[in-house]
Amino acid sequence: MTDRTVFYQTLAGIPQGYYTSYGRLADLCGVHVRQVQAWLRTLPRDTELPWFRIINSQRKITEHPGAPRQYQRLAEEGLIPDDRGRFPLDRYWPTSAPAGQNIKETQVRS
């Protein structure tokens, strides 16, 4: 399975009402965070993948042209930032995988 396929599958697996960070997604996919950012930038505009569920490590939305749409999509799922712009920690995904564990390593061990 290619790194990009792992990325698509992991991104698709983020449940509605949850979010993750660029870095956590990179860890899960076994790639560098810049690779995740590049793949997100190249998603088609009409993608059904939940790109909007990826936020920065401060639990905030990084400013970019699609940020207003990202806020809207997250709000539609019940994710509302606090007065400092941070999203609730209890909605961070995944809740059980240890930091540093990645999907590719898990598949090799299985």
PDB file of C-alpha atoms in Angstrom:
ATOM      1  CA  MET A   1       0.000   0.000   0.000  1.00  0.00           C
ATOM      2  CA  THR A   2       1.412   3.413  -0.912  1.00  0.00           C
ATOM      3  CA  ASP A   3       1.881   6.238   1.578  1.00  0.00           C
ATOM      4  CA  ARG A   4      -0.748   8.254  -0.250  1.00  0.00           C
ATOM      5  CA  THR A   5      -3.262   5.399  -0.052  1.00  0.00           C
ATOM      6  CA  VAL A   6      -2.632   5.121   3.699  1.00  0.00           C
ATOM      7  CA  PHE A   7      -3.195   8.885   3.938  1.00  0.00           C
ATOM      8  CA  TYR A   8      -6.514   8.708   2.051  1.00  0.00           C
ATOM      9  CA  GLN A   9      -7.735   5.786   4.159  1.00  0.00           C
ATOM     10  CA  THR A  10      -6.712   7.419   7.423  1.00  0.00           C
ATOM     11  CA  LEU A  11      -8.278  10.749   6.465  1.00  0.00           C
ATOM     12  CA  ALA A  12     -11.491   8.977   5.435  1.00  0.00           C
ATOM     13  CA  GLY A  13     -11.522   7.193   8.802  1.00  0.00           C
ATOM     14  CA  ILE A  14     -11.725  10.328  10.950  1.00  0.00           C
ATOM     15  CA  PRO A  15     -15.214  10.095  12.458  1.00  0.00           C
ATOM     16  CA  GLN A  16     -17.797  12.825  12.126  1.00  0.00           C
ATOM     17  CA  GLY A  17     -17.635  15.194  15.082  1.00  0.00           C
ATOM     18  CA  TYR A  18     -13.911  14.628  15.635  1.00  0.00           C
ATOM     19  CA  TYR A  19     -10.745  16.277  14.357  1.00  0.00           C
ATOM     20  CA  THR A  20      -7.030  15.600  14.344  1.00  0.00           C
ATOM     21  CA  SER A  21      -3.881  17.609  13.740  1.00  0.00           C
ATOM     22  CA  TYR A  22      -1.600  17.686  10.728  1.00  0.00           C
ATOM     23  CA  GLY A  23       1.173  16.176  12.841  1.00  0.00           C
ATOM     24  CA  ARG A  24      -0.967  13.404  14.290  1.00  0.00           C
ATOM     25  CA  LEU A  25      -2.212  12.464  10.829  1.00  0.00           C
ATOM     26  CA  ALA A  26       1.401  12.412   9.610  1.00  0.00           C
ATOM     27  CA  ASP A  27       2.383  10.135  12.534  1.00  0.00           C
ATOM     28  CA  LEU A  28      -0.483   7.771  11.787  1.00  0.00           C
ATOM     29  CA  CYS A  29       0.501   7.621   8.113  1.00  0.00           C
ATOM     30  CA  GLY A  30       4.236   7.311   8.771  1.00  0.00           C
ATOM     31  CA  VAL A  31       5.114  10.402   6.729  1.00  0.00           C
ATOM     32  CA  HIS A  32       6.384  13.921   7.397  1.00  0.00           C
ATOM     33  CA  VAL A  33       3.829  16.587   8.243  1.00  0.00           C
ATOM     34  CA  ARG A  34       4.789  18.560   5.129  1.00  0.00           C
ATOM     35  CA  GLN A  35       3.734  15.595   3.009  1.00  0.00           C
ATOM     36  CA  VAL A  36       0.295  15.609   4.662  1.00  0.00           C
ATOM     37  CA  GLN A  37      -0.017  19.336   4.005  1.00  0.00           C
ATOM     38  CA  ALA A  38       0.938  18.842   0.341  1.00  0.00           C
ATOM     39  CA  TRP A  39      -1.598  16.043  -0.129  1.00  0.00           C
ATOM     40  CA  LEU A  40      -4.331  18.120   1.505  1.00  0.00           C
ATOM     41  CA  ARG A  41      -3.547  21.048  -0.805  1.00  0.00           C
ATOM     42  CA  THR A  42      -3.894  18.836  -3.871  1.00  0.00           C
ATOM     43  CA  LEU A  43      -7.257  17.303  -2.978  1.00  0.00           C
ATOM     44  CA  PRO A  44      -9.920  18.083  -5.579  1.00  0.00           C
ATOM     45  CA  ARG A  45     -12.279  20.895  -4.550  1.00  0.00           C
ATOM     46  CA  ASP A  46     -15.229  18.512  -4.728  1.00  0.00           C
ATOM     47  CA  THR A  47     -13.591  15.772  -2.631  1.00  0.00           C
ATOM     48  CA  GLU A  48     -15.742  13.870  -0.182  1.00  0.00           C
ATOM     49  CA  LEU A  49     -12.735  13.255   2.073  1.00  0.00           C
ATOM     50  CA  PRO A  50     -13.072  15.183   5.362  1.00  0.00           C
ATOM     51  CA  TRP A  51     -10.126  17.577   4.831  1.00  0.00           C
ATOM     52  CA  PHE A  52     -11.814  20.068   7.145  1.00  0.00           C
ATOM     53  CA  ARG A  53     -11.253  17.798  10.169  1.00  0.00           C
ATOM     54  CA  ILE A  54      -7.508  18.546  10.092  1.00  0.00           C
ATOM     55  CA  ILE A  55      -6.393  21.479  12.247  1.00  0.00           C
ATOM     56  CA  ASN A  56      -3.106  22.645  13.716  1.00  0.00           C
ATOM     57  CA  SER A  57      -1.352  21.414  16.871  1.00  0.00           C
ATOM     58  CA  GLN A  58      -2.754  24.325  18.874  1.00  0.00           C
ATOM     59  CA  ARG A  59      -6.261  22.919  18.187  1.00  0.00           C
ATOM     60  CA  LYS A  60      -6.988  25.905  15.929  1.00  0.00           C
ATOM     61  CA  ILE A  61      -7.722  26.311  12.247  1.00  0.00           C
ATOM     62  CA  THR A  62      -4.705  27.520  10.309  1.00  0.00           C
ATOM     63  CA  GLU A  63      -5.545  30.610   8.260  1.00  0.00           C
ATOM     64  CA  HIS A  64      -5.970  29.764   4.589  1.00  0.00           C
ATOM     65  CA  PRO A  65      -8.471  30.635   1.845  1.00  0.00           C
ATOM     66  CA  GLY A  66     -10.737  27.719   2.822  1.00  0.00           C
ATOM     67  CA  ALA A  67     -10.769  28.540   6.556  1.00  0.00           C
ATOM     68  CA  PRO A  68     -14.314  30.020   6.609  1.00  0.00           C
ATOM     69  CA  ARG A  69     -15.639  26.868   4.924  1.00  0.00           C
ATOM     70  CA  GLN A  70     -13.644  24.734   7.356  1.00  0.00           C
ATOM     71  CA  TYR A  71     -15.206  26.521  10.365  1.00  0.00           C
ATOM     72  CA  GLN A  72     -18.636  26.034   8.812  1.00  0.00           C
ATOM     73  CA  ARG A  73     -18.143  22.319   8.125  1.00  0.00           C
ATOM     74  CA  LEU A  74     -16.830  21.679  11.638  1.00  0.00           C
ATOM     75  CA  ALA A  75     -19.719  23.645  13.170  1.00  0.00           C
ATOM     76  CA  GLU A  76     -22.158  21.498  11.168  1.00  0.00           C
ATOM     77  CA  GLU A  77     -20.663  18.517  13.013  1.00  0.00           C
ATOM     78  CA  GLY A  78     -21.005  20.217  16.397  1.00  0.00           C
ATOM     79  CA  LEU A  79     -17.370  21.271  16.702  1.00  0.00           C
ATOM     80  CA  ILE A  80     -17.312  24.828  17.982  1.00  0.00           C
ATOM     81  CA  PRO A  81     -14.083  26.531  19.072  1.00  0.00           C
ATOM     82  CA  ASP A  82     -13.853  28.259  22.436  1.00  0.00           C
ATOM     83  CA  ASP A  83     -13.306  32.001  22.793  1.00  0.00           C
ATOM     84  CA  ARG A  84      -9.580  31.495  22.062  1.00  0.00           C
ATOM     85  CA  GLY A  85     -10.323  29.637  18.825  1.00  0.00           C
ATOM     86  CA  ARG A  86      -9.414  26.200  20.202  1.00  0.00           C
ATOM     87  CA  PHE A  87     -11.479  23.122  19.520  1.00  0.00           C
ATOM     88  CA  PRO A  88     -12.449  20.808  22.412  1.00  0.00           C
ATOM     89  CA  LEU A  89      -9.734  18.350  23.405  1.00  0.00           C
ATOM     90  CA  ASP A  90     -12.264  15.569  24.008  1.00  0.00           C
ATOM     91  CA  ARG A  91     -13.025  15.541  20.260  1.00  0.00           C
ATOM     92  CA  TYR A  92      -9.377  14.944  19.257  1.00  0.00           C
ATOM     93  CA  TRP A  93      -8.939  11.734  17.227  1.00  0.00           C
ATOM     94  CA  PRO A  94      -7.778   9.074  17.639  1.00  0.00           C
ATOM     95  CA  THR A  95      -8.368   8.868  21.331  1.00  0.00           C
ATOM     96  CA  SER A  96      -6.621   5.552  21.954  1.00  0.00           C
ATOM     97  CA  ALA A  97      -3.615   5.132  19.628  1.00  0.00           C
ATOM     98  CA  PRO A  98      -0.338   6.024  21.328  1.00  0.00           C
ATOM     99  CA  ALA A  99       1.568   8.971  19.914  1.00  0.00           C
ATOM    100  CA  GLY A 100       4.140   7.853  17.385  1.00  0.00           C
ATOM    101  CA  GLN A 101       2.179   4.752  16.324  1.00  0.00           C
ATOM    102  CA  ASN A 102       1.516   4.682  12.621  1.00  0.00           C
ATOM    103  CA  ILE A 103      -0.890   2.751  10.441  1.00  0.00           C
ATOM    104  CA  LYS A 104       1.828   1.214   8.246  1.00  0.00           C
ATOM    105  CA  GLU A 105       3.649  -0.273  11.276  1.00  0.00           C
ATOM    106  CA  THR A 106       0.376  -1.672  12.616  1.00  0.00           C
ATOM    107  CA  GLN A 107      -0.347  -3.353   9.270  1.00  0.00           C
ATOM    108  CA  VAL A 108       3.113  -4.931   9.180  1.00  0.00           C
ATOM    109  CA  ARG A 109       2.659  -6.381  12.686  1.00  0.00           C
ATOM    110  CA  SER A 110      -0.794  -7.817  11.923  1.00  0.00           C
TER     111      SER A 110
END
